[in-house]
Amino acid sequence: MAVSTPLLGIAVLVYLMIIFYLGWLGYKQTKAVDDFMVAGRKANPYILAISYGATFISTSAIVGFGGAAGSLGMGLLWLAVMNVVVGIFIAFAVFGPRTRQMGKNLRAVTFPELLGRRFDSRFIQGFAGILIGIFMPLYTGIVLIGGARFVETTLGIDYNSALLILTVITAAYVITGGLIAVMYTDAFQGILMFVGMAILLILTYTKLGGVTEAHQALTNMAHLVPETLVKGGHLGWTAMPDIGTPIWWTVVSTLVLGVGIGVLAQPQLVVRFMTVKNDRSLYRALLVGGPFIVMMTGVAFVVGALSNVYFFREKGVTSLAAAGGNTDLIIPEYINLAMPEVFVVLFMLVLLAAAMSTLSSQYHTMGTAIGHDLYRQFLKKGDMSQTVNVTKLGIAFTILVSVVLAYTLPPSIIAPATSIFFGLCAAAFLPMYIGALFWKRMTREGAIASMLVGSFSSLSWLAFVHAKEAAPLGISQMLFGKATLLTGTWTVVDPILVATPLAMLTGIVVSLLTRPIAREHLEKCFEKIK
């Protein structure tokens, strides 16, 4: 659908004016290192909740996973359940309070620094900074792709131009205003996203004849599932895939568990817990965070699947066929063809908000990982001079890497790349993070061993076993003469199901075999933690 240029121009102008104003507010309130890094540890709980949700839900969730639901069906709603139960309730009520207090006790301002100081190890902080600096740009790149693809299809402008516009605008307020500016803009963008997704759900059901008729129509389309998907275990868009088939393993292990569990160890999300002044703020944030995530992920997955009904009625094809086989284009194509012009404009702003809210947090996290954790703390051995300036240089460098990746990554990459990064974080950080918060017996050596085993086993499984990545990479083929080292079901089992338990076991065994951390240090770490 061609969108009215004046209407679009006014909407974008108003949106950008609000963003720049909030960024300016953040800049004015950023006076010290703690302000730039952790929002002064005094963030409003409701701003925290919406900021956390808006950071969590990017264009990868709306465009990438919505498109995946258009192909694989409503089985992805289990990911929405995991997001709420694990990503909100367990994260805020169980992990959040201990993270906040321990971060305050140790004066940590980043997730790697929290882990490093808990285990009294600059190596942990430096290695975590390297891992984030190398692999988060992959996640950032696909968020850029999601936002730029919708701008491209809606406005008809060049994809490269769309990438540069998103990058420059977001980088401007992150570099100048730090985490305060990020959280202020995230909160506004989150509200816009919530309203937009609610309207999308209502319009979709209205367009398709109501809730019951829409879902029944989708159920009746099971015989139209493409033959290649049927062979993989697809049983229809309103049914889970056949248990044990490649598609079942993709949905359950890669998408549902990979993202659903990996969220607990996302650096850009964990740091949010260190921005509030007390535990009550975290509990109050639950009241907003839960409904927000339900609306964001649930609507994206439902609409993505139901888009098949629309395309079949209008064009006689499935969503995947209508999008030319690229799942990343299903949601943009559906919005542009099925929705009224005014909503197309609103939804473009929703996707801009989703992209920018996540990008801003990613830029901030990557910059602090490279500038603060790796360079300042690990290489310069704790020299705190010019911390903010070095972090800003780190932000600029990682932004450049992310843009390059956004130019070069292949089609239909959004959902898989998100799962890769979330799974890597789960394997590398989650066992050590759990030990840091809940098990005083975990030692420095145990934490380091867990992190190294989790990181390298996850990456090795991706490179040599998991067919979706191993075959295109070609490393196994080059070294061993075959696409994957293992065959059969193993090639569709996600690394998170192998690497994370292995890292957990390693951390426990090594900790029990090595000397405990000094009691005085533990008392400092766990002071005021019940």
Coordinates of C-alpha atoms in Angstrom, one line a residue:
M1 CA 0.0 0.0 0.0
A2 CA 1.3 3.5 -0.9
V3 CA 1.4 5.6 2.3
S4 CA 0.5 9.3 2.2
T5 CA 3.7 11.2 2.3
P6 CA 2.4 14.2 4.4
L7 CA 0.8 11.9 6.9
L8 CA 3.9 9.8 7.3
G9 CA 6.1 12.8 7.4
I10 CA 4.1 14.4 10.2
A11 CA 4.0 11.1 12.2
V12 CA 7.7 10.5 11.9
L13 CA 8.5 14.2 12.8
V14 CA 6.4 14.1 15.9
Y15 CA 7.9 10.7 16.9
L16 CA 11.5 11.9 16.4
M17 CA 10.9 15.2 18.3
I18 CA 9.7 13.2 21.3
I19 CA 12.7 10.8 21.1
F20 CA 15.2 13.7 20.9
Y21 CA 13.5 15.5 23.8
L22 CA 13.7 12.4 26.0
G23 CA 17.3 11.8 24.9
W24 CA 18.1 15.4 25.8
L25 CA 16.5 14.9 29.3
G26 CA 18.7 11.8 29.7
Y27 CA 21.8 13.9 28.7
K28 CA 20.9 16.6 31.2
Q29 CA 20.5 14.1 34.0
T30 CA 23.8 12.3 33.3
K31 CA 26.3 13.8 35.7
A32 CA 28.4 10.8 36.9
V33 CA 29.6 7.4 35.8
D34 CA 26.7 5.6 37.6
D35 CA 24.3 7.8 35.7
F36 CA 25.7 6.8 32.3
M37 CA 26.1 3.2 33.2
V38 CA 23.2 2.2 35.5
A39 CA 20.8 5.3 35.4
G40 CA 22.0 6.4 38.8
R41 CA 20.4 3.3 40.5
K42 CA 17.2 5.2 41.0
A43 CA 15.0 4.4 38.0
N44 CA 11.2 4.5 38.3
P45 CA 9.8 0.9 38.5
Y46 CA 7.3 1.4 35.7
I47 CA 9.9 3.0 33.5
L48 CA 12.1 -0.1 34.3
A49 CA 9.3 -2.5 33.4
I50 CA 8.4 -0.9 30.1
S51 CA 12.1 -0.3 29.2
Y52 CA 13.0 -3.9 30.0
G53 CA 10.1 -5.2 27.9
A54 CA 10.8 -2.8 25.0
T55 CA 14.4 -3.9 25.1
F56 CA 13.5 -7.6 25.2
I57 CA 10.9 -7.2 22.4
S58 CA 12.6 -6.0 19.3
T59 CA 11.8 -6.2 15.6
S60 CA 13.2 -9.7 15.9
A61 CA 10.2 -10.7 18.0
I62 CA 7.6 -8.9 15.9
V63 CA 9.0 -9.3 12.4
G64 CA 11.3 -12.3 12.7
F65 CA 9.3 -14.5 15.1
G66 CA 6.0 -13.3 13.8
G67 CA 7.2 -14.4 10.4
A68 CA 8.4 -17.7 11.8
A69 CA 4.9 -18.2 13.2
G70 CA 3.5 -17.5 9.7
S71 CA 5.6 -20.4 8.5
L72 CA 5.6 -22.8 11.5
G73 CA 2.3 -22.0 13.2
M74 CA 1.0 -21.1 16.7
G75 CA 3.2 -23.6 18.5
L76 CA 5.4 -20.6 19.0
L77 CA 2.9 -19.4 21.6
W78 CA 4.8 -21.6 24.0
L79 CA 7.6 -19.1 23.6
A80 CA 5.2 -16.3 24.8
V81 CA 4.5 -18.4 27.9
M82 CA 8.2 -18.9 28.5
N83 CA 8.8 -15.2 28.1
V84 CA 6.3 -14.3 30.7
V85 CA 7.1 -17.1 33.2
V86 CA 10.9 -17.0 32.9
G87 CA 11.7 -13.6 31.3
I88 CA 9.4 -11.6 33.6
F89 CA 8.3 -13.4 36.8
I90 CA 11.4 -15.5 37.5
A91 CA 13.7 -12.8 36.3
F92 CA 12.1 -10.0 38.3
A93 CA 11.0 -11.9 41.4
V94 CA 13.9 -14.4 41.8
F95 CA 17.0 -13.1 40.0
G96 CA 16.2 -9.3 40.2
P97 CA 16.4 -8.6 43.9
R98 CA 19.7 -10.5 44.4
T99 CA 21.2 -8.9 41.3
R100 CA 20.3 -5.4 42.4
Q101 CA 21.7 -5.8 45.9
M102 CA 24.8 -7.6 44.9
G103 CA 25.5 -5.1 42.2
K104 CA 25.1 -2.3 44.8
N105 CA 27.4 -4.1 47.3
L106 CA 30.1 -4.6 44.7
R107 CA 29.6 -1.3 43.0
A108 CA 29.2 -3.1 39.7
V109 CA 27.8 -1.2 36.7
T110 CA 27.7 -3.9 34.1
F111 CA 26.7 -7.6 34.0
P112 CA 30.3 -8.8 33.3
E113 CA 31.5 -6.6 36.1
L114 CA 29.0 -8.1 38.5
L115 CA 30.2 -11.6 37.6
G116 CA 33.9 -10.6 37.7
R117 CA 33.7 -8.9 41.1
R118 CA 31.5 -11.7 42.6
F119 CA 34.3 -14.2 41.8
D120 CA 37.1 -11.7 42.2
S121 CA 38.3 -12.3 38.6
R122 CA 39.3 -9.7 36.0
F123 CA 39.5 -12.6 33.5
I124 CA 35.8 -13.3 33.9
Q125 CA 34.9 -9.7 33.3
G126 CA 37.3 -9.3 30.4
F127 CA 36.3 -12.6 28.7
A128 CA 32.6 -11.8 29.1
G129 CA 33.3 -8.4 27.6
I130 CA 35.0 -10.0 24.6
L131 CA 32.1 -12.5 24.1
I132 CA 29.5 -9.7 24.2
G133 CA 31.6 -7.4 21.9
I134 CA 32.0 -10.2 19.3
F135 CA 28.6 -11.8 19.3
M136 CA 26.1 -9.1 20.3
P137 CA 26.7 -7.3 17.0
L138 CA 25.1 -10.3 15.3
Y139 CA 21.9 -9.8 17.4
T140 CA 22.1 -6.1 16.8
G141 CA 22.5 -6.6 13.1
I142 CA 19.3 -8.6 12.8
V143 CA 17.4 -6.0 14.8
L144 CA 18.6 -3.4 12.3
I145 CA 17.4 -5.8 9.5
G146 CA 13.9 -6.1 10.9
G147 CA 13.4 -2.4 11.3
A148 CA 15.0 -1.5 7.9
R149 CA 13.0 -4.2 6.0
F150 CA 9.7 -2.7 7.1
V151 CA 10.8 0.9 6.3
E152 CA 11.9 -0.4 2.9
T153 CA 8.6 -2.1 2.1
T154 CA 6.5 0.7 3.5
L155 CA 8.3 3.8 2.2
G156 CA 9.8 2.2 -0.9
I157 CA 13.2 3.6 0.0
D158 CA 16.5 2.0 -0.4
Y159 CA 17.3 -0.7 2.2
N160 CA 20.8 0.8 2.8
S161 CA 19.4 4.2 3.5
A162 CA 16.9 2.8 6.0
L163 CA 19.8 1.1 7.9
L164 CA 21.8 4.3 8.1
I165 CA 18.8 6.3 9.3
L166 CA 18.0 3.9 12.1
T167 CA 21.6 3.7 13.2
V168 CA 22.4 7.4 13.2
I169 CA 19.3 8.4 15.2
T170 CA 19.7 5.7 17.8
A171 CA 23.4 6.2 18.2
A172 CA 23.0 9.9 18.8
Y173 CA 21.0 9.7 22.0
V174 CA 22.8 6.6 23.4
I175 CA 26.2 8.1 23.1
T176 CA 25.2 11.4 24.6
G177 CA 22.6 10.4 27.3
G178 CA 23.7 6.9 28.4
L179 CA 21.3 4.5 30.2
I180 CA 19.0 7.3 31.5
A181 CA 18.3 8.4 27.9
V182 CA 18.0 4.8 26.8
M183 CA 15.4 4.0 29.5
Y184 CA 13.4 7.2 29.0
T185 CA 13.1 6.6 25.2
D186 CA 12.5 2.9 25.8
A187 CA 9.5 3.7 28.0
F188 CA 7.9 6.0 25.4
Q189 CA 8.6 3.5 22.6
G190 CA 7.2 0.6 24.7
I191 CA 3.9 2.4 25.2
L192 CA 3.7 3.1 21.5
M193 CA 4.4 -0.6 20.8
F194 CA 1.7 -1.8 23.3
V195 CA -1.0 0.4 21.7
G196 CA 0.1 -0.6 18.2
M197 CA 0.0 -4.3 18.8
A198 CA -3.4 -4.1 20.6
I199 CA -4.8 -2.4 17.5
L200 CA -3.2 -4.9 15.2
L201 CA -4.8 -7.8 17.0
I202 CA -8.3 -6.1 16.9
L203 CA -8.0 -5.2 13.2
T204 CA -6.8 -8.7 12.3
Y205 CA -9.7 -10.5 13.9
T206 CA -12.1 -7.9 12.4
K207 CA -10.6 -8.5 9.0
L208 CA -10.9 -12.3 9.3
G209 CA -14.4 -12.4 10.6
G210 CA -13.8 -12.8 14.4
V211 CA -11.8 -14.9 16.7
T212 CA -13.6 -18.2 16.2
E213 CA -13.9 -17.9 12.4
A214 CA -10.3 -16.9 12.0
H215 CA -8.8 -19.7 14.0
Q216 CA -11.2 -22.3 12.4
A217 CA -10.2 -21.1 9.0
L218 CA -6.5 -21.5 9.8
T219 CA -7.2 -25.0 11.2
N220 CA -9.0 -25.9 8.0
M221 CA -5.9 -24.9 5.9
A222 CA -3.7 -27.7 7.3
H223 CA -3.8 -29.5 3.9
L224 CA -2.1 -26.4 2.3
V225 CA 1.1 -26.7 4.3
P226 CA 4.0 -26.9 1.8
E227 CA 5.3 -30.4 1.2
T228 CA 8.8 -29.6 2.4
L229 CA 7.3 -28.5 5.8
V230 CA 5.1 -31.5 6.0
K231 CA 8.1 -33.8 5.6
G232 CA 9.7 -31.9 8.4
G233 CA 6.9 -32.6 10.8
H234 CA 4.5 -29.7 10.2
L235 CA 0.9 -30.7 11.1
G236 CA -0.9 -27.4 10.5
W237 CA -0.7 -23.8 11.7
T238 CA -2.8 -24.5 14.8
A239 CA -1.1 -27.7 15.9
M240 CA 2.3 -28.4 17.4
P241 CA 4.7 -30.2 15.0
D242 CA 5.0 -34.0 15.2
I243 CA 7.2 -34.8 18.2
G244 CA 10.8 -35.6 17.4
T245 CA 10.7 -34.3 13.9
P246 CA 13.2 -31.6 12.7
I247 CA 10.5 -28.8 12.9
W248 CA 9.5 -29.9 16.4
W249 CA 13.1 -29.7 17.5
T250 CA 13.5 -26.3 15.8
V251 CA 10.3 -24.9 17.6
V252 CA 11.0 -26.5 21.0
S253 CA 14.7 -26.4 21.4
T254 CA 15.9 -23.5 19.3
L255 CA 13.0 -21.0 19.5
V256 CA 11.1 -21.8 22.7
L257 CA 13.9 -23.0 25.0
G258 CA 16.8 -21.1 23.3
V259 CA 15.1 -17.7 23.7
G260 CA 12.9 -18.5 26.7
I261 CA 15.7 -19.6 28.9
G262 CA 18.4 -17.5 27.3
V263 CA 16.6 -14.3 28.4
L264 CA 17.8 -14.8 32.0
A265 CA 21.4 -14.2 31.0
Q266 CA 21.0 -11.3 28.5
P267 CA 23.5 -8.6 29.6
Q268 CA 21.3 -5.7 28.4
L269 CA 18.4 -7.0 30.5
V270 CA 20.3 -8.0 33.6
V271 CA 21.8 -4.6 34.0
R272 CA 18.2 -3.2 34.3
F273 CA 17.9 -4.8 37.7
M274 CA 20.8 -2.6 39.0
T275 CA 19.0 0.6 38.0
V276 CA 16.4 0.7 40.8
K277 CA 16.8 1.6 44.4
N278 CA 15.0 -1.2 46.2
D279 CA 13.4 -4.6 45.8
R280 CA 9.9 -3.2 46.0
S281 CA 10.5 -1.4 42.7
L282 CA 11.2 -4.7 41.1
Y283 CA 8.0 -6.3 42.4
R284 CA 6.0 -3.3 41.3
A285 CA 7.5 -3.6 37.8
L286 CA 6.0 -7.1 37.5
L287 CA 2.5 -5.6 37.3
V288 CA 3.4 -3.8 34.1
G289 CA 6.0 -6.2 32.6
G290 CA 3.8 -9.3 32.5
P291 CA 0.9 -7.8 30.5
F292 CA 3.4 -6.0 28.2
I293 CA 5.2 -9.1 27.2
V294 CA 2.0 -11.0 26.7
M295 CA 0.7 -8.3 24.3
M296 CA 4.0 -8.1 22.4
T297 CA 4.9 -11.7 21.8
G298 CA 1.4 -13.2 21.9
V299 CA 0.0 -10.8 19.3
A300 CA 3.0 -11.2 17.0
F301 CA 2.8 -15.0 17.0
V302 CA -1.0 -15.1 16.5
V303 CA -1.1 -12.5 13.7
G304 CA 1.8 -14.1 12.0
A305 CA 0.0 -17.5 11.9
L306 CA -3.3 -15.9 10.9
S307 CA -1.8 -14.0 8.0
N308 CA -2.0 -17.3 6.2
V309 CA -5.8 -17.0 6.2
Y310 CA -5.6 -13.5 4.7
F311 CA -3.2 -14.4 2.0
F312 CA -5.1 -17.5 1.0
R313 CA -8.4 -15.6 0.8
E314 CA -6.8 -12.7 -1.2
K315 CA -4.2 -14.4 -3.3
G316 CA -4.8 -18.2 -2.9
V317 CA -1.3 -18.7 -1.4
T318 CA 0.2 -19.2 2.1
S319 CA 2.1 -16.4 3.9
L320 CA 5.5 -18.0 3.0
A321 CA 4.7 -18.0 -0.7
A322 CA 3.3 -14.5 -0.6
A323 CA 6.6 -13.3 1.0
G324 CA 8.7 -15.0 -1.6
G325 CA 10.0 -17.6 0.8
N326 CA 11.5 -15.1 3.1
T327 CA 9.9 -15.3 6.6
D328 CA 11.3 -11.9 7.5
L329 CA 9.0 -10.3 5.0
I330 CA 5.7 -12.0 6.0
I331 CA 4.7 -9.4 8.7
P332 CA 5.7 -6.3 6.6
E333 CA 3.8 -7.8 3.6
Y334 CA 0.7 -8.5 5.6
I335 CA 0.6 -5.1 7.3
N336 CA 1.1 -3.2 4.0
L337 CA -1.6 -5.2 2.1
A338 CA -4.2 -5.9 4.8
M339 CA -4.2 -2.9 7.1
P340 CA -5.6 0.7 6.5
E341 CA -3.2 3.4 5.6
V342 CA -3.4 5.2 8.9
F343 CA -2.4 2.0 10.7
V344 CA 0.4 1.3 8.3
V345 CA 1.9 4.6 9.4
L346 CA 1.3 3.7 13.1
F347 CA 2.8 0.3 12.7
M348 CA 5.9 1.7 11.0
L349 CA 6.4 3.8 14.1
V350 CA 5.8 0.7 16.3
L351 CA 8.6 -1.2 14.4
L352 CA 10.8 1.8 14.6
A353 CA 10.2 2.0 18.3
A354 CA 10.8 -1.8 18.7
A355 CA 14.0 -1.5 16.7
M356 CA 15.3 1.6 18.4
S357 CA 14.4 0.5 21.9
T358 CA 16.4 -2.7 21.5
L359 CA 19.2 -1.1 19.5
S360 CA 19.8 1.6 22.1
S361 CA 20.2 -1.0 24.9
Q362 CA 22.4 -3.2 22.7
Y363 CA 24.6 -0.2 21.7
H364 CA 25.0 0.7 25.4
T365 CA 25.8 -2.9 26.4
M366 CA 28.3 -3.5 23.6
G367 CA 30.0 -0.2 24.3
T368 CA 30.3 -0.9 28.1
A369 CA 31.5 -4.4 27.3
I370 CA 34.3 -3.2 25.0
G371 CA 35.1 0.1 26.6
H372 CA 34.6 -0.6 30.4
D373 CA 34.8 -4.4 30.9
L374 CA 37.5 -5.3 28.3
Y375 CA 39.6 -2.2 27.9
R376 CA 39.3 -0.3 31.2
Q377 CA 38.9 -3.1 33.7
F378 CA 40.8 -6.0 32.0
L379 CA 43.5 -4.5 29.9
K380 CA 44.1 -1.3 31.9
K381 CA 43.6 -3.2 35.2
G382 CA 40.9 -1.0 36.8
D383 CA 42.0 2.5 35.7
M384 CA 38.7 4.3 36.0
S385 CA 39.8 7.6 34.3
Q386 CA 37.8 8.6 31.2
T387 CA 35.4 5.6 31.7
V388 CA 32.5 7.3 29.9
N389 CA 34.6 8.5 27.0
V390 CA 36.1 5.1 26.4
T391 CA 32.7 3.5 26.6
K392 CA 31.4 6.0 24.0
L393 CA 34.2 4.9 21.7
G394 CA 33.3 1.3 22.3
I395 CA 29.7 2.1 21.4
A396 CA 30.8 3.7 18.1
F397 CA 33.0 0.8 17.1
T398 CA 30.3 -1.9 17.8
I399 CA 27.7 0.1 15.9
L400 CA 29.9 0.1 12.9
V401 CA 30.3 -3.7 13.1
S402 CA 26.5 -4.2 13.5
V403 CA 25.8 -2.1 10.4
V404 CA 28.3 -4.2 8.4
L405 CA 26.6 -7.4 9.5
A406 CA 23.1 -6.0 8.7
Y407 CA 24.4 -5.4 5.1
T408 CA 25.8 -8.9 4.7
L409 CA 23.5 -11.3 6.7
P410 CA 21.3 -13.7 4.5
P411 CA 17.5 -13.7 4.2
S412 CA 15.2 -15.3 6.9
I413 CA 18.0 -14.8 9.5
I414 CA 16.2 -12.8 12.2
A415 CA 14.7 -15.6 14.3
P416 CA 17.6 -18.0 14.0
A417 CA 20.2 -15.4 14.8
T418 CA 18.3 -14.2 17.9
S419 CA 18.2 -17.8 19.1
I420 CA 21.9 -18.2 18.5
F421 CA 22.8 -15.2 20.7
F422 CA 20.3 -16.1 23.4
G423 CA 21.5 -19.7 23.5
L424 CA 25.2 -18.6 23.7
C425 CA 24.4 -16.3 26.6
A426 CA 22.6 -19.1 28.4
A427 CA 25.5 -21.5 28.0
A428 CA 28.2 -19.0 28.8
F429 CA 26.7 -17.0 31.6
L430 CA 23.6 -18.6 33.1
P431 CA 25.3 -21.4 35.2
M432 CA 27.8 -18.9 36.5
Y433 CA 25.1 -16.3 37.1
I434 CA 23.0 -18.7 39.1
G435 CA 26.0 -19.8 41.1
A436 CA 27.0 -16.1 41.7
L437 CA 23.5 -15.3 43.2
F438 CA 22.5 -18.6 44.9
W439 CA 25.5 -20.8 45.6
K440 CA 28.2 -19.4 47.9
R441 CA 30.4 -22.5 47.3
M442 CA 30.9 -21.7 43.7
T443 CA 34.6 -20.8 43.2
R444 CA 36.5 -18.6 40.9
E445 CA 37.9 -21.6 39.1
G446 CA 34.4 -23.2 38.8
A447 CA 33.0 -20.0 37.4
I448 CA 35.8 -19.7 34.8
A449 CA 35.6 -23.3 33.8
S450 CA 31.8 -23.1 33.5
M451 CA 32.0 -20.0 31.3
L452 CA 34.7 -21.4 29.0
V453 CA 33.0 -24.8 28.6
G454 CA 29.6 -23.2 28.0
S455 CA 31.0 -20.8 25.4
F456 CA 33.1 -23.2 23.4
S457 CA 30.7 -26.1 23.6
S458 CA 27.9 -23.9 22.3
L459 CA 30.0 -22.5 19.5
S460 CA 31.4 -25.9 18.6
W461 CA 27.9 -27.5 18.4
L462 CA 26.9 -24.7 16.1
A463 CA 29.9 -25.1 13.9
F464 CA 30.1 -28.9 13.8
V465 CA 26.7 -30.5 14.7
H466 CA 23.6 -28.2 14.4
A467 CA 22.9 -28.5 10.7
K468 CA 21.2 -25.1 10.2
E469 CA 24.5 -23.4 11.0
A470 CA 27.1 -26.1 10.4
A471 CA 26.2 -26.7 6.8
P472 CA 26.3 -23.0 5.6
L473 CA 29.5 -22.3 7.6
G474 CA 31.3 -25.2 6.0
I475 CA 33.9 -25.6 8.8
S476 CA 33.1 -29.2 9.4
Q477 CA 33.0 -29.9 5.7
M478 CA 36.5 -28.3 5.2
L479 CA 38.1 -30.1 8.2
F480 CA 36.4 -33.5 8.3
G481 CA 34.9 -33.9 4.8
K482 CA 31.2 -34.0 6.0
A483 CA 28.6 -31.3 6.7
T484 CA 28.1 -32.3 10.3
L485 CA 30.0 -34.6 12.6
L486 CA 26.9 -36.2 14.0
T487 CA 23.8 -37.3 12.1
G488 CA 20.1 -37.9 12.6
T489 CA 18.2 -36.1 15.4
W490 CA 21.4 -34.6 16.8
T491 CA 21.7 -32.2 13.9
V492 CA 18.4 -30.5 14.9
V493 CA 19.1 -30.4 18.7
D494 CA 19.8 -26.8 19.7
P495 CA 23.2 -26.1 21.5
I496 CA 21.4 -24.8 24.6
L497 CA 20.2 -28.3 25.4
V498 CA 23.8 -29.6 25.3
A499 CA 26.1 -26.7 26.2
T500 CA 24.1 -25.3 29.2
P501 CA 23.9 -28.5 31.2
L502 CA 27.5 -29.3 30.4
A503 CA 28.6 -25.8 31.7
M504 CA 26.4 -26.2 34.8
L505 CA 27.9 -29.6 35.6
T506 CA 31.5 -28.3 35.0
G507 CA 30.9 -25.4 37.3
I508 CA 29.7 -27.7 40.1
V509 CA 32.4 -30.3 39.8
V510 CA 35.3 -27.8 39.5
S511 CA 34.0 -25.7 42.4
L512 CA 33.8 -28.8 44.7
L513 CA 37.4 -29.7 43.8
T514 CA 38.8 -26.2 44.4
R515 CA 39.3 -23.9 47.4
P516 CA 36.2 -21.9 48.5
I517 CA 36.2 -18.1 48.1
A518 CA 37.3 -16.2 51.2
R519 CA 34.5 -15.7 53.8
E520 CA 35.1 -12.0 54.0
H521 CA 34.6 -11.5 50.3
L522 CA 31.4 -13.6 50.4
E523 CA 30.0 -11.5 53.3
K524 CA 30.6 -8.4 51.2
C525 CA 28.9 -9.9 48.2
F526 CA 25.8 -11.2 50.1
E527 CA 25.4 -8.2 52.5
K528 CA 21.7 -7.4 53.0
I529 CA 20.7 -10.3 50.8
K530 CA 18.1 -12.5 52.5

